Coordinates of C-alpha atoms in Angstrom, one line a residue:
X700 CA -20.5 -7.0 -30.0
X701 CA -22.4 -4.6 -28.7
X702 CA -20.5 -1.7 -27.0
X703 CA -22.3 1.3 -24.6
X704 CA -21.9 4.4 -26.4
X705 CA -20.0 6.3 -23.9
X706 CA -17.1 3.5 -24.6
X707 CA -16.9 4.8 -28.4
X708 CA -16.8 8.2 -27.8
X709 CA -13.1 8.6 -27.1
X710 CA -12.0 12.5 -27.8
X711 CA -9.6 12.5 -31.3
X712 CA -8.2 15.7 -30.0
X713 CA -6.7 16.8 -27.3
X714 CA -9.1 19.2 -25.2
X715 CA -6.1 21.2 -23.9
X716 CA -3.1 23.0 -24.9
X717 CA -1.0 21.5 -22.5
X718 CA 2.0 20.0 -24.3
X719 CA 2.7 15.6 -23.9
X720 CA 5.9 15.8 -21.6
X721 CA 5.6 15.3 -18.4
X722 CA 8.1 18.2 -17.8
X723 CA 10.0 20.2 -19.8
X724 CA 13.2 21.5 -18.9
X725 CA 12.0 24.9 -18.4
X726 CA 9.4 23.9 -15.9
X727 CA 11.6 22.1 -13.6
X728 CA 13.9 25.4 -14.1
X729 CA 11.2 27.4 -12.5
X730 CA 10.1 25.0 -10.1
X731 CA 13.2 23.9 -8.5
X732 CA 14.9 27.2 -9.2
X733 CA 17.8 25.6 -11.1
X734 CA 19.3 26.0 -14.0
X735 CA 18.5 24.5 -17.2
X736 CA 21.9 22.6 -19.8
X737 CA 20.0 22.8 -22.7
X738 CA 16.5 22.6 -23.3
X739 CA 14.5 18.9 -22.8
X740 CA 11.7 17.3 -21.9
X741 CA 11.1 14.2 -19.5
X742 CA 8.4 11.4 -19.3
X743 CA 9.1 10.7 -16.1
X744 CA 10.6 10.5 -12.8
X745 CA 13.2 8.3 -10.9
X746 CA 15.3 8.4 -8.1
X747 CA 17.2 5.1 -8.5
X748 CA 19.2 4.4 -11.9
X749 CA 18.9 0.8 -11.7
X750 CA 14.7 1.8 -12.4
X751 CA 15.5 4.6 -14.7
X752 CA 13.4 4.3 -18.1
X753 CA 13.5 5.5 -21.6
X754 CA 12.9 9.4 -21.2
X755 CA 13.0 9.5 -17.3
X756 CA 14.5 12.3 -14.9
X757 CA 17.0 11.3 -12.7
X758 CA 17.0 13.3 -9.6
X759 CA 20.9 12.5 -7.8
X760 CA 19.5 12.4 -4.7
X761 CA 22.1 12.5 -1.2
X762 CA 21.5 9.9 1.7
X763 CA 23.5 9.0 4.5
X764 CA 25.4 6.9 3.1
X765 CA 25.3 7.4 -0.6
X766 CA 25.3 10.0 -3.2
X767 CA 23.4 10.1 -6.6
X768 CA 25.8 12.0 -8.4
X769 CA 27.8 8.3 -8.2
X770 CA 25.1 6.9 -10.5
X771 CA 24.6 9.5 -13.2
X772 CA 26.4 7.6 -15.5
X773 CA 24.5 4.7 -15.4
X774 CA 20.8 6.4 -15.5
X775 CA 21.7 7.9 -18.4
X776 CA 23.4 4.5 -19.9
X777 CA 19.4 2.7 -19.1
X778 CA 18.0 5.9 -21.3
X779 CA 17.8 8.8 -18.8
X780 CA 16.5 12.1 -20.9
X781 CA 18.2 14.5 -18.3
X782 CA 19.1 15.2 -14.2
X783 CA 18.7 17.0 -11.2
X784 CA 22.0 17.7 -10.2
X785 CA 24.3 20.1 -7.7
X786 CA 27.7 20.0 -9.5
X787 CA 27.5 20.4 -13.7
X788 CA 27.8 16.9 -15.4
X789 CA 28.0 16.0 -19.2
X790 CA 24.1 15.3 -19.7
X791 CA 21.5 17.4 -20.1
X792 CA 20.6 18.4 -16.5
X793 CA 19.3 21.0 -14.3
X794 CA 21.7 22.2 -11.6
X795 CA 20.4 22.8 -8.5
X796 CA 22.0 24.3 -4.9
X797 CA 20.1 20.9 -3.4
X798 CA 19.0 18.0 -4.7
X799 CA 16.8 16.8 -2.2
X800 CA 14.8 20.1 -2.0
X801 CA 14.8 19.8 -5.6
X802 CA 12.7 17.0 -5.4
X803 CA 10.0 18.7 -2.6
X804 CA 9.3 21.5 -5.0
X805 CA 8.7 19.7 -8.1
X806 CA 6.3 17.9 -5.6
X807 CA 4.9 21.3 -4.8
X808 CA 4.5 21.8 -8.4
X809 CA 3.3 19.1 -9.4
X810 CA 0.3 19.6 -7.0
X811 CA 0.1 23.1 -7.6
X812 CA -0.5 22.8 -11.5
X813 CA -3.1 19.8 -11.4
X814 CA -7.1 20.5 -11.4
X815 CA -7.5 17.2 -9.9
X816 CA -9.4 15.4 -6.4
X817 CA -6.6 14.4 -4.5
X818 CA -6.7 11.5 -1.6
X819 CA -4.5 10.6 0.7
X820 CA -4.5 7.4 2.4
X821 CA -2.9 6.1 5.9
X822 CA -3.5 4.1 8.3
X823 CA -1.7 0.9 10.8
X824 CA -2.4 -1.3 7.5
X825 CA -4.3 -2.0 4.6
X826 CA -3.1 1.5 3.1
X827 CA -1.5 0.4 -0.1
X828 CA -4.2 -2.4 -0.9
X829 CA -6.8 0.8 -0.5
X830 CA -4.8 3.2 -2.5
X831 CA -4.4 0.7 -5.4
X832 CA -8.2 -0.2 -5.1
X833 CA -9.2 3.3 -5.6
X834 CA -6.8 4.0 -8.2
X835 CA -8.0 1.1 -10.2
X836 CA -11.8 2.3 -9.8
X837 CA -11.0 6.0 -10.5
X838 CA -8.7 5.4 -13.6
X839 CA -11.3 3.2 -14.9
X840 CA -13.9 5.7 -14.7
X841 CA -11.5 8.5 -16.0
X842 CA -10.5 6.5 -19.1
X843 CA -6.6 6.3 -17.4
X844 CA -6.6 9.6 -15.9
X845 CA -5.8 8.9 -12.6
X846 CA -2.2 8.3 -10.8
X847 CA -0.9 7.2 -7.8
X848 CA 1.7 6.2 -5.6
X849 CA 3.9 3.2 -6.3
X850 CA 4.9 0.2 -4.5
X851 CA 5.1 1.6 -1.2
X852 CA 6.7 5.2 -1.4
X853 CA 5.2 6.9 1.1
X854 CA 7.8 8.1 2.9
X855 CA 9.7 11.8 3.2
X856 CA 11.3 11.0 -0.6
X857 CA 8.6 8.5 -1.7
X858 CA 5.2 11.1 -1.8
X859 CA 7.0 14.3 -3.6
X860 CA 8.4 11.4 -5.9
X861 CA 4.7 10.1 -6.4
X862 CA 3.8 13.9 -6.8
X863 CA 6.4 14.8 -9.2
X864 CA 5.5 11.7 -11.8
X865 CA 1.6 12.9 -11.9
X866 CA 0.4 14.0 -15.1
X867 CA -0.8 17.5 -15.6
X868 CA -4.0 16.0 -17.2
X869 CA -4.8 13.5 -14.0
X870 CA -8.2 13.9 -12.8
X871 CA -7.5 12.0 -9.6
X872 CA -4.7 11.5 -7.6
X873 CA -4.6 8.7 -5.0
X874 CA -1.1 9.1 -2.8
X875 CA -0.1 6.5 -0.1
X876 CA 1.5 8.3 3.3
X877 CA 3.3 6.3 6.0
X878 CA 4.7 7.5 9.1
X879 CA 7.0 5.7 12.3
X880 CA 7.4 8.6 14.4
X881 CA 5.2 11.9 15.6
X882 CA 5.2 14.8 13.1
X883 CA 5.7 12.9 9.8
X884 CA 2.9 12.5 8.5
X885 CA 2.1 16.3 8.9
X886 CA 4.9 17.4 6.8
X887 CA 3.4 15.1 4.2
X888 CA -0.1 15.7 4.2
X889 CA 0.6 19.6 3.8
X890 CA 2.9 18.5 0.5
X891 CA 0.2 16.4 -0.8
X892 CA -2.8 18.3 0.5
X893 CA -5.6 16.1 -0.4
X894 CA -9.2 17.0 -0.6
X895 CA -10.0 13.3 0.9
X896 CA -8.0 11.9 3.7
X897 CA -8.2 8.4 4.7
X898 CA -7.3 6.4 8.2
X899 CA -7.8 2.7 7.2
X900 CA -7.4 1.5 11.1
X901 CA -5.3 1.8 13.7
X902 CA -3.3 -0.8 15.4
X903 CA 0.1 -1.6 17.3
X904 CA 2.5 -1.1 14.0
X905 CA 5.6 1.0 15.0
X906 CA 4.6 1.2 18.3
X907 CA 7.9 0.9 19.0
X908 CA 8.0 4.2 18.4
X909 CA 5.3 5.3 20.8
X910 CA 3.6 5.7 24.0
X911 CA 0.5 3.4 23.2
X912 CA -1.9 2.8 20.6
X913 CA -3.3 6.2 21.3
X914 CA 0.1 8.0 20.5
X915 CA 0.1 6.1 17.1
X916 CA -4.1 7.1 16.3
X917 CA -3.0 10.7 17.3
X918 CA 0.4 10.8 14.6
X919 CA -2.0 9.4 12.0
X920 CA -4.6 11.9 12.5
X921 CA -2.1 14.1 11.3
X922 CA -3.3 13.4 7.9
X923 CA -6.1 15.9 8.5
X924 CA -4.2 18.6 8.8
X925 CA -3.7 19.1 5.3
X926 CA -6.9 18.7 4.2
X927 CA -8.6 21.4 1.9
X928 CA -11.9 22.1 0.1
X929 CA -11.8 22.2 -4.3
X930 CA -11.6 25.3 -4.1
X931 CA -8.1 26.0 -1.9
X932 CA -10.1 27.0 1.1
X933 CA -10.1 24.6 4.3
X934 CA -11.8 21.7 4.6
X935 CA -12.4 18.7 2.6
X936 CA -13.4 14.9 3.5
X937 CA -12.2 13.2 6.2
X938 CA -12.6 9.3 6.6
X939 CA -12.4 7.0 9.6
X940 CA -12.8 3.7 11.1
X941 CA -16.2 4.0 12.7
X942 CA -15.4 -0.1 14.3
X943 CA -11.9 1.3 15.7
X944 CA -11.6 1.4 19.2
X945 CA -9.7 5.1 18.3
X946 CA -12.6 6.6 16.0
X947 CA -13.6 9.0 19.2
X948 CA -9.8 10.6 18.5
X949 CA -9.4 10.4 15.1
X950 CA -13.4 12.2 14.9
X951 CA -12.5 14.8 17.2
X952 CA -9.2 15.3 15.1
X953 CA -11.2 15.4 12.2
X954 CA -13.9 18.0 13.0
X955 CA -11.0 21.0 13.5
X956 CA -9.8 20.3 9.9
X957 CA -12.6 18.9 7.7
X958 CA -15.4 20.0 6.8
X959 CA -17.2 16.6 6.0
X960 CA -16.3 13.4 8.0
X961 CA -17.8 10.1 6.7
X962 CA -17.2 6.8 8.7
X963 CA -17.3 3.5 7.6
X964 CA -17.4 0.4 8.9
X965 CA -20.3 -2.2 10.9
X966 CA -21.0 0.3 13.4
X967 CA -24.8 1.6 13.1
X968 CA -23.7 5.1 13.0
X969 CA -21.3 4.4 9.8
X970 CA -22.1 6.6 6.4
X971 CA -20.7 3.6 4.1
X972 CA -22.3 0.6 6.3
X973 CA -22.0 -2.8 5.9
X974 CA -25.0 -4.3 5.9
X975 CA -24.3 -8.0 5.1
X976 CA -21.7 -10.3 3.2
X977 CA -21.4 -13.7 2.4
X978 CA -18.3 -15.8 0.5
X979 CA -18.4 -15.4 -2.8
X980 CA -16.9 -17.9 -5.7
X981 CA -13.3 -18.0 -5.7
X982 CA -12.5 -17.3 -2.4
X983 CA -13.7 -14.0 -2.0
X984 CA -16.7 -12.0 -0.5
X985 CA -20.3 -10.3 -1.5
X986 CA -20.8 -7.5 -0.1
X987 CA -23.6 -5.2 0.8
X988 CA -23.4 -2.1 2.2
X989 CA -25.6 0.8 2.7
X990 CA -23.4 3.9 1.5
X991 CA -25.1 7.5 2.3
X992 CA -28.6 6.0 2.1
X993 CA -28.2 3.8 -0.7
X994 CA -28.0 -0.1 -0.8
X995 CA -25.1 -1.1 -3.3
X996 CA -24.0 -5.1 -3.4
X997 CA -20.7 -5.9 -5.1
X998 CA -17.7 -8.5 -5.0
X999 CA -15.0 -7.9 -3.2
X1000 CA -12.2 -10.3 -4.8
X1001 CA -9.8 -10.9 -2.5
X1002 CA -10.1 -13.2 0.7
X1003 CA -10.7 -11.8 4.3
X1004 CA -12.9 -9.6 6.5
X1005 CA -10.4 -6.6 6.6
X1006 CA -10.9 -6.8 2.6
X1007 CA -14.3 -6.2 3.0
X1008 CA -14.1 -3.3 5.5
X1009 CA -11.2 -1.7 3.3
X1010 CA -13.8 -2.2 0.6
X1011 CA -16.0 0.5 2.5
X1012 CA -13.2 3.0 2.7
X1013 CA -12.5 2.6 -1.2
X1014 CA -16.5 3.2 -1.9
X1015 CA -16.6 6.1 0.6
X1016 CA -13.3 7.7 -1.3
X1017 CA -15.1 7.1 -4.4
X1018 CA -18.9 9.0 -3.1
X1019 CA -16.3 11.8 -1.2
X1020 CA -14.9 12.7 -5.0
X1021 CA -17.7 12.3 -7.3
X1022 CA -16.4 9.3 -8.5
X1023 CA -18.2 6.1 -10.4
X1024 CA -19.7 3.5 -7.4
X1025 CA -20.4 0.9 -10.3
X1026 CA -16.5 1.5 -11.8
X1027 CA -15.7 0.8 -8.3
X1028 CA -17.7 -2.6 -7.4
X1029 CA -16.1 -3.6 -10.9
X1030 CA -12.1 -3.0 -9.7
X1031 CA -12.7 -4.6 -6.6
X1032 CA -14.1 -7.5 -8.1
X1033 CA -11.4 -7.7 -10.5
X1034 CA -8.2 -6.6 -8.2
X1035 CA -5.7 -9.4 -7.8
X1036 CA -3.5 -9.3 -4.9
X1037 CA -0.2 -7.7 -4.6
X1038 CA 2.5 -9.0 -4.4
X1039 CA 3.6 -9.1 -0.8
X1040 CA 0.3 -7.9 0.6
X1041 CA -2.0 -11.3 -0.5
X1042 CA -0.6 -12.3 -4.1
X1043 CA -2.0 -15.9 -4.1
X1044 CA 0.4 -18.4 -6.2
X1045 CA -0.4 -22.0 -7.3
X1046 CA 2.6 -24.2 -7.6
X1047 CA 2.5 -27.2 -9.1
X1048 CA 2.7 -30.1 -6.6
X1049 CA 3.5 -34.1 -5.7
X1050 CA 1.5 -36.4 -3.4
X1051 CA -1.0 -34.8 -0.8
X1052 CA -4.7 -35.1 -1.6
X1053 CA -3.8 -35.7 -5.1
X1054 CA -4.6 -32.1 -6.9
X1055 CA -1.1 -31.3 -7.8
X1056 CA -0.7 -27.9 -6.6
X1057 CA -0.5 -26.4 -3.5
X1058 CA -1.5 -22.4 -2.5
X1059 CA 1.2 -19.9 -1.1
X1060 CA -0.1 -16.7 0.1
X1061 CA 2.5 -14.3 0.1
X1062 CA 2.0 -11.4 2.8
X1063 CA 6.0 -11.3 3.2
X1064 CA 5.9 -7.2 2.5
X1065 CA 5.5 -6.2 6.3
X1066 CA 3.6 -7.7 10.2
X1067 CA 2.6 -6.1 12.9
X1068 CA -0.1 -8.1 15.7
X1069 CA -3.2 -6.8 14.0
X1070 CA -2.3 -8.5 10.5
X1071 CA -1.0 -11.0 11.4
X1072 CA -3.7 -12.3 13.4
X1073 CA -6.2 -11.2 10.2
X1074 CA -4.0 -13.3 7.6
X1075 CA -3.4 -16.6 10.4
X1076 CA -7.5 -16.4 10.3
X1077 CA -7.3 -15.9 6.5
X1078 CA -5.6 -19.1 6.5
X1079 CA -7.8 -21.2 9.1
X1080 CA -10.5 -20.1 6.3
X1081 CA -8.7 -21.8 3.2
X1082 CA -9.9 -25.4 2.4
X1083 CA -6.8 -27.0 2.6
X1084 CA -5.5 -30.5 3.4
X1085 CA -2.0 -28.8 5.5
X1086 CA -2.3 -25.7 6.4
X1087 CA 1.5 -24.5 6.8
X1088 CA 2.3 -20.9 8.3
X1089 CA 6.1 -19.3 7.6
X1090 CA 6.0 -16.4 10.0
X1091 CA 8.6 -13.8 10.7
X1092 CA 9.7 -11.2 13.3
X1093 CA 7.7 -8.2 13.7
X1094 CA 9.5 -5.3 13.8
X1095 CA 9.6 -1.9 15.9
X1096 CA 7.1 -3.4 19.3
X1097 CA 9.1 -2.1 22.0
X1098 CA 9.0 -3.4 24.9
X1099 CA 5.8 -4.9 24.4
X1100 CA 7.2 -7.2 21.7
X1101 CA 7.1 -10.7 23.6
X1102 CA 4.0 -10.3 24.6
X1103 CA 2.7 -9.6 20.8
X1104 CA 4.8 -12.3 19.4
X1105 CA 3.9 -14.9 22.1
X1106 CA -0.1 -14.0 21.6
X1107 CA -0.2 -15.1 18.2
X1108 CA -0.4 -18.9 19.2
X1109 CA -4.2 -18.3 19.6
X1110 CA -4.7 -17.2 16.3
X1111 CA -2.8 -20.5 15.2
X1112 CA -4.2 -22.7 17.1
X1113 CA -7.8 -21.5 16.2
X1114 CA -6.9 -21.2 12.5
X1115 CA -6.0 -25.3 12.8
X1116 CA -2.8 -24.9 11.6
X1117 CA -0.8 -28.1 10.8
X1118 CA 3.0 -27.0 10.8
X1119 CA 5.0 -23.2 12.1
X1120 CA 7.9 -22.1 10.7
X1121 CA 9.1 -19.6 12.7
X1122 CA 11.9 -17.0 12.0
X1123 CA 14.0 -14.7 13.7
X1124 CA 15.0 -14.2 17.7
X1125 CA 12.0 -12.3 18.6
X1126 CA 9.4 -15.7 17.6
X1127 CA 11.5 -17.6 20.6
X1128 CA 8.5 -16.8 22.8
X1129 CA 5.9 -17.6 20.0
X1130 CA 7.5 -21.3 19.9
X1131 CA 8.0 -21.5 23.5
X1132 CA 3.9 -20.8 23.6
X1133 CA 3.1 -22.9 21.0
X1134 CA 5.5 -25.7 22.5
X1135 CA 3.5 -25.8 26.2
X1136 CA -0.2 -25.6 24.6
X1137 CA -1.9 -29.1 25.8
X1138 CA -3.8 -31.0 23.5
X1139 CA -2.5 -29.3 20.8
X1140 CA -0.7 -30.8 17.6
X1141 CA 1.4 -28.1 17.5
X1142 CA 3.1 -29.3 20.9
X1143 CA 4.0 -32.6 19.1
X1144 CA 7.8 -32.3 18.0
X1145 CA 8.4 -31.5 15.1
X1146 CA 5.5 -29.7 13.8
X1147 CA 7.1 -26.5 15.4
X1148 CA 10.5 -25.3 14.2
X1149 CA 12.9 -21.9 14.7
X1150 CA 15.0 -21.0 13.0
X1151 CA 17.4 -17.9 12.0
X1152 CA 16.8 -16.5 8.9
X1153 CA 14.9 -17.0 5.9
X1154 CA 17.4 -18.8 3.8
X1155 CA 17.1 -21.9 6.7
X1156 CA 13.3 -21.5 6.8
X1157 CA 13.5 -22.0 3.1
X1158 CA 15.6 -25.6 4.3
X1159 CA 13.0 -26.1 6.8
X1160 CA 10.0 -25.6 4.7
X1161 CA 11.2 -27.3 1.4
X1162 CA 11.9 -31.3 3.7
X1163 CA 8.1 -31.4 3.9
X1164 CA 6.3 -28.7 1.3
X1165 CA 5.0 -28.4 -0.8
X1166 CA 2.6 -31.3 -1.3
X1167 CA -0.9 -31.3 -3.2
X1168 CA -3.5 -29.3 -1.2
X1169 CA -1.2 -27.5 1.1
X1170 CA -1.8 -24.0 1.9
X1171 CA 1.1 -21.9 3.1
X1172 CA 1.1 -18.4 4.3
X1173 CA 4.5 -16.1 4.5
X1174 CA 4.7 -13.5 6.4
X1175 CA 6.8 -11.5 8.4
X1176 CA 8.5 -7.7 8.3
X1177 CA 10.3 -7.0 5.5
X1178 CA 13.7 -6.7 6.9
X1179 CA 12.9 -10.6 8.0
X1180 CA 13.7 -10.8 4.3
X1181 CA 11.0 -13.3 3.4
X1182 CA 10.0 -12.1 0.6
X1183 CA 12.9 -14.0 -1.1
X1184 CA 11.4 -17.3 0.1
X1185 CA 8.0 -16.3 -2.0
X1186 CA 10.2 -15.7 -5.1
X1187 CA 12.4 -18.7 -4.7
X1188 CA 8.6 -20.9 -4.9
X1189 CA 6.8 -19.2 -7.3
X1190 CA 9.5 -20.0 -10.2
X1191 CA 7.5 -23.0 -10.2
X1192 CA 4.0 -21.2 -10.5
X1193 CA 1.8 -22.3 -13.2

């Protein structure tokens, strides 16, 4: 087999003289201000013991309603190396006057002591399928020295957690920021202070929470704030939405903070442009996109338009930090779905047209009206011979709520869908909608039900799914709880 060079020229020696702990016990002494056991080192991070690896740190973080200290025990039972602790316990542990501060500064630390390009990403939705994109195209063209944030920790606890597990080696560092209320994300962005700040869209998630749509694009515009330049100095990269019907805010946000803003998007004016895209094999798209002047087609491999617009972010993320375009065509080619957020699973299945498996798309991780109406039309797109749609509540609409709920009939009834499952109070007004729509199949009885929770739409779904050639999509809020419904299928996957 032929191999490029550059792929056999791995270093043999390290090119440093930083040491191969993530932290040692001294430098979480002088970061946190604590007080050191005994001395230690750590490989990485946790905040809950039932995740707690060989090695890790535990940090006995307090909540409302629960204290760390409780679980000490058992993070050190599942291989915990030391804690972060405010009372002395019988491990190896730094004591600190709070626990929860503790955490914030080895987040300040940790960014403080990396020469790396930092990016945060936000936005109403698609902000962890972006961040893992660009992670996956930065740490391939890094040769695995990139990090990011996990799952969805993007929260008050969740970035300085992200922070403190990056490597003092990373070369990039991709971190995920989420916000419900005004004044959250700014407290983040200046802990994580990226050189590249992203707003995927903007749309009525939280909104709950707000005034309008406008309120929401002006909380994540807060992401700007932190923004700086390599060098410490202000400025940096700022990247928006050109398509959004909020890109006039989020610009004029951007232009006091950054000193580069690149849009992306269909929009004429964009700096990453899509210029056309057709389906590609396997379901998803071929994209091709004129990014600062130059014409680049690759593969985007997951289904849906808002894939291919994310896409655009990822490649202007990628131009903003010197990064590899080619590494990046590759990782989006190659990125699976996440669980939650698109994983598509083939279940082995009776009867139907006769294949013997049917699709579920799992988007149970979180809703709000924009995506939901993208993953109903994602599903009006899949060849399918029943096309079955388990949605749940949306969460946090305010007062607006039956009106979003009770809109997405449209989207249903244009995507052709055969059979609704719908769960929790707040779809009464969806099935009421769907119930009085003439001419429609989905007015027939029984090809509409609502129910309570997920463990009857699990009853509901299971006395006519799956069959051969079904397609089913889950989604719903979290807290709706429907992720369980995804995991109780998928034992069967192939």
């Amino acid at each position: 087999m032929n191999l490029h060079p550059a792929m056999l020229d791995w270093p043999v020696t390290a090119d440093d003289d930083r040491g191969t702990a993530l932290w040692s016990s001294d430098a979480i002494a002088l970061a946190t201000g604590g007080t050191a056991s005994t001395a230690f080192a750590v490989s990485g991070c946790a905040i809950d013991s039932r995740e707690v690896m060989e090695g890790d740190l535990f940090f006995a973080l307090k909540g409302e309603t629960a204290d760390g200290h409780r679980f000490v025990e058992g993070a050190f039972a599942r291989g915990a190396a030391a804690a972060i602790v405010d009372r002395p316990v019988a491990y190896p542990h730094v004591l600190v006057a709070d626990t929860n501060l503790a955490l914030e500064a080895m987040g300040r630390a940790a960014r403080a002591r990396v020469a790396a390009q930092i990016i945060g990403v936000t936005g109403s939705a698609g902000k962890t399928g972006v961040k893992e994109a660009l992670f996956a195209a930065l740490d391939r063209s890094s040769r695995g020295r990139a990090h990011r944030s996990v799952k969805s920790y993007n929260n008050h606890v969740g970035v300085p957690l992200s922070l403190a597990r990056m490597p003092e080696r990373s070369r990039f560092g991709v971190f995920e920021m989420g916000m419900n209320h005004s004044g959250e994300l700014a407290a983040l962005t200046r802990l994580v202070r990226p050189h590249v700040a992203i707003v995927t869209t903007i749309a009525p998630a939280h909104i709950g929470h707000f005034s309008g749509e406008e309120a929401i694009a002006q909380a994540k515009a807060e992401i700007f704030e932190g923004l700086q330049a390599a060098d410490g100095s202000a400025g940096g990269v700022a990247i928006i939405p050109a398509d959004n019907a909020h890109y006039p805010l989020l610009r004029a946000v951007a232009e006091r903070h950054a000193s580069r803003i690149m849009a992306f998007g269909r929009s004429a004016d964009a700096d990453v442009r899509l210029l056309d895209v057709v389906p590609a094999m396997g379901g998803g798209s071929l994209v091709t996109a004129d990014i600062a002047g130059n014409k680049l087609c690759y593969t985007v491999a997951q289904p849906g338009d808002h894939w291919v617009i994310n896409s655009l972010a990822v490649m202007a993320a990628v131009l903003a930090v010197g990064g590899d375009l080619g590494a990046a065509g590759l990782a989006l080619a190659e990125m699976e779905g996440l669980a939650g957020r698109g994983a598509r699973h083939r279940l082995p299945a009776p009867d139907g047209d006769g294949s013997g498996e049917a699709l579920v798309i799992d988007e149970s991780y979180n809703a709000n009206p924009a995506s939901m109406r993208v993953t109903i039309a994602q599903l009006g797109a899949t060849p399918a011979a029943r096309r079955i749609a388990v949605l749940g509540a949306m969460k946090e609409l305010g007062a607006g709520s039956d009106a979003y709920h009770a809109a997405l009939a449209e989207p249903l009834l244009d995507a052709n869908v055969d059979r609704v499952i719908l769960v929790g109070d707040e779809m009464a007004v969806l099935a009421e909608a769907l119930g009085k729509t003439a001419g429609s199949a989905l007015a027939r009885p029984g090809q509409v039900d609502h129910v309570a929770s997920a463990a009857q739409a699990a009853e509901c779904l299971a006395g006519y799914a799956p069959c051969g050639g079904d397609a089913i999509l889950i989604k719903g809020s979290n807290s709706v709880g429907l992720g369980a419904l995804v995991r109780a299928l998928t034992i069967r996957e192939r």
